[in-house]
Amino acid sequence: MENKTEREKMTHLMASFISYVSKKLPDDVEKKLAELRKIETGDLASTIYDTMAKNQKLAWDLDRPCCQDTGVLQFWVKCGTKFPLIDELESLLKDAVVESTFSMPLRHNSVETFDEYNTGRNVGKGTPTVFWDIVPNSDKVEIYTYMAGGGCTLPGKAGVLMPGMGYEGVTKFVLDVMTSYGLNACPPLLVGVGVATSVETAALLSKKALMRPIGSHNSNERAAAMEKLLEDGINSIGLGPQGMGGKMSVMGVNIENTARHPSTIGVAVNVGCWSHRRGHIIFDKNLNYEITTHSGVTL
Amino acid sequence: MSEKKILTTPIKDEDLKDIHVGDIIYLTGHIVTCRDVAHRRLIEEKMPLPVDIKGGAILHAGPIIKPLENDKFQMVSVGPTTSMRMEKFEYEFIKETGVKLVVGKGGMGEGTQRGCKEFKALHCVFPAGCAVLAATEVEEIEDAQWRDLGMPETLWVCRVKEFGPLIVSIDTDGRNMFEEKKVEYNRRKDEAYEEICKHVKFIK
Ligand code: SF4
C-alpha cells in the first residue's frame, strides 16, 4: 500500500517537472543565450534573439509550452539499486508523460511505427525513451528529462571511421552535419559528440553529451581541447540564430568518449536546438528532490 | 534601426518591389495556415482551395487550437514548420492561388524561387521555437476550412496585427538567402576544418 502512494507521489512530481521543463529553459541555456545575444550586433541576429527572449517570457506568463514541438520525451536515469521505486520507475515515467501531456498540454508526438498511427497520448511502444544506468549501493535516483523535438533530432548521425581517418575524420564528420541539417535545427545549437567504438556506443554518448551543462568540459585534456577547437571552428562558420547568419553558431560542443577497438573509431553527433529543454532532478529514498538545472523551482 | 516595414493584405505587386532578402517585415491583415495535405489537395487532386488567398499570406504551420463556444477558436501555439516539405508544390501553388507571402521555417528551393520571381511573391521565415509569441499576434481566428484534415492541417484563417518578425528568405528578384548563405558557410567550414586538423593529430 505504501509503495502505491509513493508511486503516485513520484508520478505527479515527475509530471509537474516535465510540464515545467516544457515552458522554462534551464539556467545554463538562458545564460548562454543572453551572452550570445550580446555578441551579435547585426539587425537580423539581434531581432531573432530578442524575439526568442520575448517568446520565453510569454510562455512563462501564459503558462504554455515555449515551443509547439514538445518532442518525444527521453529520460536518462541513473538509478541506485536500493532506490525503493526502482521496479516501478519505467512505468511511472510513462504515466507521468501522459499526465503532463493532458494537463500542460503537450503535443502528441508518438506515432507507432509500421502501424503508422498517432497514439494520441504521447507515449507508445518504447516511448518515452528510458536509458538506464544502474548505480550499485545507492538509494537515490537521478533523472535527466529531455524533450527531443523533430527539427533538432533530424541532424543526428552516427558512423564508424577507419583509424586512418583519425580525429581529422571526426572533425569533418561533425562539421558536415553543421552546414547541412544543422542549419534547420534552430541554431544556436548545443552539439553533442560521441567518440567510441561502434555506432550505438557513439550514438548513446552523443545524446548523453547533451545532458552535460553548457560550459562543462570533458575530463580528458585532449578531448576538452577538441571541444574548444570544434566550438570555435563551428562559431567561425557564423550560422547565427536560425541559421540566418551571425557571429556565432553554437552554445557549446560537448564530447563524451570511451575506449575503442584498434581498428575502428565510432563517432556520432546529436544536436540540441536553442530551445534545449532538459531538466535534471535527484530523488532520495523518501522522494525529497533536488533540481540542479533550474533554480528556485518547487513542484 | 529603420522604421518597421508592415505589409497589409491584400498585398499588391508594387508593395513587394523594394523588399529584399534579409529584410525584416511584419504583416497586418490575414494569414492562413496551410501545409502538406492542403498543398497536395490543391495541386495533385485539383481541389479548389476553400479560402481566397489572392494577394494574401499562408503560414506553413500546424497550430495548437483551443475550441471556444459558438464555433470560435483560440490560438494557443503556432510555430512555423519546415517549409522545404512544401517545396515540391510551391511553384504551382503560388501560380494557382496568387498568394503573395509564404511564411515558414528554413529555406525553400528552386521552384519557390522561380514562383516568387515570376508571380511576385516572398518567402519569409518566422523565428522557429517562438510559437507562443506568434499565437499572441493572432487577434482572432475568423474561419476554419477543411476541418476534416484534423487540427494541424486545417486551414485556419487568422486575423493578425504586426505578425512577425518575418525575415525575407526569397524575394521577388528570385534571390535565395539560405542558398547564398550556404556557399559562404561551406567555405568557412573548409577553413575551420583545415585549422582544427593542425591540432588533432592524436593518432601517430
Ligand atoms: S528545433 Fe527546437 S526550437 Fe526549433 S522547432 Fe524544433 S523543438 Fe522548436
XYZ file of C-alpha atoms and ligand atoms in Angstrom:
511
model
C 0.000 0.000 0.000
C 2.709 2.397 0.969
C 4.546 1.769 -2.262
C 1.380 2.632 -4.185
C 1.057 6.106 -2.686
C 4.771 6.669 -3.076
C 4.475 5.692 -6.719
C 1.628 8.163 -7.201
C 3.585 10.880 -5.473
C 6.605 10.392 -7.701
C 4.415 10.237 -10.830
C 2.857 13.619 -10.011
C 6.206 15.162 -9.195
C 7.669 13.958 -12.484
C 4.584 15.145 -14.407
C 4.972 18.634 -12.899
C 8.668 18.589 -13.651
C 8.055 17.645 -17.297
C 5.489 20.452 -17.623
C 7.925 22.868 -16.056
C 10.714 21.877 -18.429
C 8.359 22.407 -21.390
C 7.973 26.105 -20.623
C 11.200 27.199 -18.968
C 14.722 26.719 -20.307
C 17.443 25.594 -17.907
C 19.619 28.264 -16.278
C 22.743 27.448 -18.298
C 20.866 27.768 -21.613
C 19.225 31.056 -20.616
C 22.568 32.447 -19.562
C 24.301 31.350 -22.752
C 21.546 32.750 -24.977
C 21.839 36.109 -23.217
C 25.612 36.013 -23.720
C 25.290 35.223 -27.426
C 22.673 37.943 -27.821
C 25.211 40.487 -26.582
C 27.839 39.394 -29.082
C 25.533 39.755 -32.083
C 25.382 43.289 -33.396
C 23.563 42.856 -36.724
C 19.891 43.810 -37.011
C 18.813 40.394 -38.122
C 20.563 38.308 -35.474
C 19.638 40.640 -32.627
C 15.997 40.794 -33.725
C 15.835 37.000 -33.691
C 17.424 36.778 -30.225
C 15.032 39.411 -28.906
C 12.102 37.504 -30.386
C 13.274 34.346 -28.619
C 13.527 36.181 -25.300
C 10.063 37.666 -25.752
C 8.663 34.215 -26.509
C 10.204 32.730 -23.367
C 8.690 35.441 -21.234
C 5.248 34.968 -22.800
C 5.439 31.178 -22.364
C 6.113 31.720 -18.676
C 3.438 34.383 -18.196
C 0.771 32.444 -20.091
C 1.858 29.050 -18.727
C 2.252 27.425 -22.146
C 4.972 25.209 -23.665
C 7.525 27.596 -25.160
C 7.902 25.666 -28.427
C 4.953 23.889 -30.013
C 7.124 20.848 -30.659
C 7.380 19.409 -27.179
C 9.269 16.469 -28.616
C 9.455 12.828 -27.736
C 10.251 12.566 -24.035
C 13.568 10.947 -23.222
C 14.810 10.096 -19.749
C 18.274 9.217 -18.684
C 18.067 7.578 -15.286
C 20.968 6.833 -13.002
C 19.216 4.630 -10.558
C 20.598 3.241 -7.343
C 19.951 -0.483 -6.882
C 18.437 0.337 -3.485
C 16.075 3.065 -4.677
C 12.678 1.888 -3.366
C 10.746 2.533 -6.616
C 13.297 1.020 -8.988
C 10.828 -1.623 -10.180
C 8.149 0.982 -10.873
C 10.351 3.601 -12.427
C 9.909 2.943 -16.118
C 6.144 2.584 -15.920
C 5.683 5.592 -13.653
C 7.690 7.759 -16.053
C 5.289 6.730 -18.809
C 2.339 7.674 -16.625
C 3.976 10.983 -15.827
C 4.324 11.789 -19.538
C 0.629 11.053 -20.112
C -0.350 13.183 -17.128
C 1.725 16.135 -18.304
C 0.534 15.679 -21.894
C -3.055 16.322 -20.873
C -2.505 18.858 -18.110
C 0.042 21.127 -19.806
C -0.889 20.247 -22.680
C 1.977 18.779 -24.712
C 1.788 17.824 -28.367
C 1.003 14.215 -29.230
C 4.319 13.097 -30.627
C 4.191 9.314 -30.589
C 3.482 7.593 -33.878
C 3.578 3.786 -33.794
C 5.957 2.593 -36.489
C 4.674 0.198 -39.183
C 1.091 0.605 -37.991
C 1.643 4.323 -38.558
C -0.905 5.933 -36.314
C -0.538 8.572 -33.623
C -1.365 7.080 -30.240
C -2.857 10.406 -29.143
C -1.289 10.011 -25.701
C 2.289 10.992 -26.442
C 3.508 7.541 -25.420
C 3.845 4.327 -27.378
C 5.994 1.257 -27.793
C 9.325 2.279 -26.268
C 8.337 5.931 -25.837
C 9.138 7.753 -23.683
C 12.679 6.535 -24.170
C 14.310 5.448 -20.929
C 18.068 4.979 -20.823
C 19.332 3.159 -17.746
C 22.493 3.493 -15.728
C 22.492 1.295 -12.646
C 24.397 2.597 -9.628
C 25.355 -0.071 -7.074
C 24.815 0.531 -3.348
C 22.847 3.740 -3.731
C 19.269 4.510 -2.671
C 18.905 7.606 -4.868
C 17.812 8.185 -8.422
C 18.961 10.922 -10.784
C 16.755 11.642 -13.774
C 17.584 13.746 -16.795
C 14.447 14.624 -18.727
C 14.753 15.828 -22.284
C 12.300 16.931 -24.964
C 13.682 15.831 -28.303
C 11.974 17.956 -30.962
C 11.779 16.863 -34.584
C 13.932 19.661 -36.005
C 16.827 19.027 -33.669
C 16.556 15.234 -33.855
C 16.822 15.219 -37.642
C 20.559 16.073 -37.918
C 21.545 13.085 -35.743
C 24.172 10.956 -37.413
C 26.452 8.071 -36.456
C 29.115 6.137 -38.276
C 32.299 4.154 -37.914
C 35.541 5.577 -39.262
C 38.764 3.806 -40.046
C 41.577 4.780 -37.694
C 43.461 6.199 -40.678
C 40.817 8.921 -40.862
C 41.763 9.866 -37.324
C 40.385 12.775 -35.349
C 40.560 14.743 -38.576
C 37.804 12.438 -39.794
C 35.845 13.035 -36.606
C 36.189 16.779 -37.188
C 34.871 16.523 -40.727
C 32.005 14.283 -39.593
C 30.873 16.896 -37.073
C 31.361 19.954 -39.288
C 29.444 18.445 -42.215
C 26.366 17.993 -40.050
C 26.501 21.656 -39.039
C 26.189 23.078 -42.540
C 23.604 20.555 -43.748
C 20.782 19.566 -41.392
C 22.224 21.657 -38.569
C 21.058 24.823 -40.296
C 17.423 23.810 -39.904
C 17.731 22.598 -36.342
C 17.207 26.072 -34.856
C 20.724 27.283 -34.018
C 22.431 28.308 -31.795
C 22.909 24.582 -31.219
C 24.346 22.569 -28.400
C 26.425 19.921 -30.143
C 26.878 16.501 -28.561
C 29.629 14.287 -29.929
C 30.293 10.663 -29.032
C 33.665 9.108 -29.765
C 33.721 5.378 -29.070
C 33.988 2.033 -30.790
C 30.757 1.399 -32.723
C 27.607 3.160 -33.907
C 25.439 2.512 -30.878
C 28.080 3.303 -28.265
C 28.948 6.564 -30.018
C 25.289 7.449 -30.566
C 24.337 6.965 -26.913
C 27.295 9.052 -25.804
C 26.406 11.850 -28.209
C 22.988 12.130 -26.568
C 24.474 11.852 -23.100
C 26.808 14.705 -24.016
C 23.734 16.927 -24.475
C 22.784 16.337 -20.840
C 26.010 17.943 -19.651
C 25.825 21.607 -18.668
C 26.954 24.209 -21.180
C 30.493 25.269 -20.350
C 31.458 21.982 -18.701
C 34.436 20.107 -20.096
C 35.423 16.547 -20.808
C 37.832 15.329 -18.109
C 40.349 14.182 -20.719
C 42.610 17.064 -21.642
C 42.749 16.337 -25.351
C 39.008 15.745 -25.589
C 38.436 19.043 -23.790
C 40.798 20.760 -26.207
C 38.880 19.292 -29.112
C 35.588 20.558 -27.629
C 37.044 24.046 -27.695
C 38.503 23.661 -31.191
C 35.178 22.463 -32.567
C 33.261 25.173 -30.732
C 35.482 27.911 -32.130
C 35.521 26.305 -35.562
C 31.731 25.995 -35.809
C 31.316 29.506 -34.450
C 33.605 30.782 -37.199
C 31.112 29.435 -39.773
C 28.731 32.101 -38.460
C 25.387 30.319 -38.715
C 23.820 32.829 -36.354
C 20.394 32.290 -34.797
C 18.070 30.230 -37.049
C 20.966 29.659 -39.445
C 20.375 33.079 -40.960
C 23.837 34.415 -40.269
C 25.619 35.988 -37.330
C 28.881 35.995 -35.450
C 28.324 32.717 -33.584
C 26.702 29.343 -34.265
C 26.646 27.220 -31.137
C 26.026 27.269 -27.401
C 28.789 24.734 -26.983
C 30.275 21.396 -28.004
C 30.270 18.518 -25.502
C 32.239 15.357 -26.232
C 31.777 12.058 -24.391
C 34.113 9.162 -25.030
C 35.035 5.542 -24.303
C 37.860 3.282 -25.438
C 37.637 1.809 -28.948
C 38.594 -1.232 -30.971
C 42.057 -0.694 -32.502
C 40.535 -0.900 -35.991
C 37.572 1.460 -35.561
C 36.513 4.903 -34.408
C 32.810 5.095 -33.708
C 31.569 8.670 -33.999
C 28.161 10.264 -33.591
C 26.617 13.715 -33.484
C 23.408 14.789 -31.796
C 22.267 18.391 -31.573
C 20.083 20.300 -29.179
C 18.286 23.388 -30.513
C 18.254 26.816 -28.857
C 15.112 25.677 -27.058
C 17.126 22.981 -25.291
C 14.584 21.675 -22.827
C 16.457 19.448 -20.451
C 15.992 19.097 -16.742
C 17.835 17.225 -14.040
C 16.236 16.074 -10.821
C 17.547 13.904 -8.000
C 15.288 11.975 -5.615
C 16.354 10.417 -2.356
C 14.667 7.310 -0.965
C 11.948 9.383 0.708
C 11.267 11.268 -2.539
C 12.784 14.513 -1.356
C 14.010 16.087 -4.530
C 16.644 18.478 -5.720
C 16.620 20.157 -9.124
C 20.017 21.168 -10.466
C 19.150 22.651 -13.869
C 16.539 25.231 -12.896
C 16.920 27.409 -9.826
C 14.094 28.234 -7.455
C 11.569 25.593 -8.541
C 9.037 23.979 -6.264
C 6.957 21.297 -7.943
C 17.114 50.646 -36.678
C 14.976 51.922 -39.511
C 11.213 52.140 -39.316
C 9.113 48.970 -39.090
C 8.096 47.709 -42.523
C 4.499 46.499 -42.347
C 2.664 44.785 -45.209
C -1.119 44.763 -45.223
C -3.273 42.189 -47.055
C -4.356 42.248 -49.832
C -0.756 42.713 -50.948
C -0.059 44.205 -54.365
C 2.987 43.545 -56.554
C 4.248 47.110 -56.009
C 4.268 46.598 -52.229
C 6.995 43.990 -52.623
C 9.350 45.582 -55.054
C 11.627 47.301 -52.548
C 11.801 44.338 -50.188
C 14.901 42.163 -50.387
C 16.357 39.050 -48.806
C 17.461 39.662 -45.239
C 14.859 42.398 -44.651
C 12.613 42.187 -41.608
C 8.921 42.796 -42.219
C 5.601 42.454 -40.364
C 2.147 41.503 -41.579
C -1.215 43.012 -40.757
C -4.417 41.529 -42.139
C -4.944 37.818 -42.748
C -2.737 34.763 -42.829
C -3.970 31.208 -43.402
C -2.236 28.100 -42.049
C -1.566 25.782 -44.938
C 0.758 22.791 -45.004
C 1.375 19.344 -46.502
C -2.044 17.921 -47.274
C -3.624 21.236 -48.252
C -0.861 21.716 -50.823
C -1.340 18.217 -52.143
C -5.118 18.624 -52.370
C -4.839 21.764 -54.445
C -2.038 20.673 -56.758
C -2.415 16.901 -57.111
C -6.126 16.446 -56.538
C -7.084 19.736 -58.182
C -9.462 20.570 -55.347
C -10.049 24.325 -55.231
C -8.824 25.974 -52.030
C -11.900 26.910 -49.966
C -10.293 30.201 -48.913
C -9.382 33.014 -51.297
C -5.747 33.889 -50.709
C -5.120 36.044 -53.771
C -2.902 38.834 -52.503
C -2.818 37.005 -49.200
C -0.426 35.088 -46.982
C -0.007 31.469 -45.917
C 1.802 30.033 -42.934
C 3.439 26.608 -43.005
C 2.370 25.562 -39.519
C 0.282 23.104 -37.559
C -1.082 25.036 -34.606
C -2.489 24.048 -31.232
C -6.030 25.440 -31.077
C -8.450 25.638 -28.183
C -12.128 25.458 -29.214
C -14.273 28.154 -27.601
C -18.077 28.492 -27.648
C -20.145 29.215 -30.791
C -17.662 27.711 -33.226
C -14.950 30.137 -32.162
C -11.348 29.196 -31.517
C -8.343 30.413 -29.607
C -4.794 30.181 -30.929
C -2.659 28.620 -28.191
C 0.567 27.972 -30.065
C 1.545 28.357 -33.708
C 5.140 27.729 -34.696
C 6.328 27.509 -38.282
C 7.167 24.081 -39.645
C 9.904 23.153 -42.149
C 8.976 24.872 -45.410
C 11.100 22.564 -47.544
C 8.435 19.858 -47.255
C 6.131 22.031 -49.351
C 8.815 22.828 -51.957
C 7.535 20.227 -54.370
C 4.203 22.055 -54.688
C 5.040 25.680 -54.046
C 5.676 26.922 -57.606
C 2.289 25.639 -58.753
C 0.710 26.796 -55.521
C 1.859 30.382 -55.955
C 0.793 30.295 -59.590
C -2.675 28.877 -58.849
C -3.559 30.960 -55.824
C -1.850 34.317 -56.348
C -0.547 34.162 -52.777
C 2.000 36.903 -52.038
C 3.587 35.811 -48.795
C 4.689 32.303 -47.860
C 5.850 32.065 -44.246
C 7.609 29.097 -42.662
C 10.816 27.728 -41.221
C 14.150 27.324 -43.011
C 14.801 27.879 -46.688
C 12.999 26.738 -49.820
C 14.294 25.632 -53.176
C 14.475 26.416 -56.827
C 10.762 26.019 -57.603
C 9.662 28.500 -54.989
C 12.413 30.845 -56.123
C 11.018 30.744 -59.668
C 7.483 31.187 -58.386
C 8.436 34.215 -56.306
C 10.159 35.830 -59.287
C 7.538 35.095 -61.945
C 4.437 35.824 -59.895
C 5.908 38.354 -57.451
C 5.819 36.759 -54.020
C 8.084 36.384 -50.962
C 9.132 33.501 -48.775
C 9.763 34.582 -45.180
C 10.950 32.889 -42.020
C 9.249 33.333 -38.675
C 11.861 32.524 -35.983
C 11.148 28.912 -35.032
C 10.605 27.929 -31.436
C 8.663 31.183 -30.850
C 5.208 29.677 -31.091
C 3.706 31.425 -28.088
C 4.678 34.856 -29.382
C 3.220 34.027 -32.800
C -0.020 32.884 -31.166
C -0.399 36.149 -29.270
C -0.033 38.058 -32.542
C -3.192 36.350 -33.830
C -6.107 38.623 -32.945
C -8.837 36.244 -33.969
C -9.418 33.025 -35.867
C -12.106 34.085 -38.303
C -12.684 30.876 -40.207
C -11.674 27.225 -40.362
C -11.875 25.200 -43.589
C -11.054 21.609 -44.478
C -11.584 20.648 -40.878
C -11.700 17.011 -41.924
C -7.897 17.187 -42.069
C -7.605 17.491 -38.291
C -6.234 20.271 -36.139
C -2.702 20.592 -37.569
C -3.787 20.554 -41.241
C -6.986 22.614 -41.093
C -6.873 25.945 -42.926
C -7.131 28.355 -40.009
C -7.856 31.871 -41.214
C -6.134 34.193 -38.775
C -6.529 37.946 -38.449
C -3.146 39.247 -37.378
C -1.638 42.506 -36.332
C 2.028 43.168 -36.984
C 2.665 39.468 -37.246
C 6.405 38.911 -37.196
C 9.301 39.423 -37.300
C 9.296 37.859 -40.746
C 12.718 37.574 -42.323
C 12.684 37.570 -46.089
C 14.471 34.461 -47.381
C 13.370 34.617 -51.059
C 12.500 37.909 -52.756
C 10.788 38.910 -55.984
C 14.119 39.008 -57.815
C 14.364 35.311 -57.039
C 17.290 35.739 -54.692
C 17.526 32.975 -52.117
C 19.163 33.894 -48.825
C 19.710 30.367 -47.486
C 21.262 29.160 -50.756
C 23.586 32.172 -50.837
C 24.476 31.713 -47.181
C 25.207 28.028 -47.680
C 28.010 28.841 -50.117
C 29.549 31.158 -47.523
C 29.079 28.626 -44.705
C 30.706 25.828 -46.672
C 33.707 27.969 -47.498
C 34.191 28.902 -43.842
C 33.629 25.302 -42.820
C 36.533 24.197 -45.035
C 38.747 26.835 -43.435
C 37.712 25.726 -39.945
C 38.454 22.112 -40.894
C 41.992 22.947 -42.018
C 42.645 24.863 -38.834
C 41.302 22.198 -36.448
C 43.217 19.416 -38.231
C 46.504 21.036 -37.270
C 45.735 20.347 -33.620
C 44.099 16.888 -33.529
C 46.773 14.555 -34.841
C 46.364 12.321 -31.788
C 46.930 9.098 -33.731
C 50.588 8.951 -34.593
S 14.293 22.602 -33.449
Fe 13.761 23.079 -31.292
S 13.114 25.242 -31.259
Fe 13.142 24.551 -33.380
S 11.014 23.972 -33.757
Fe 12.130 22.100 -33.192
S 11.897 21.906 -30.963
Fe 11.284 24.006 -31.508
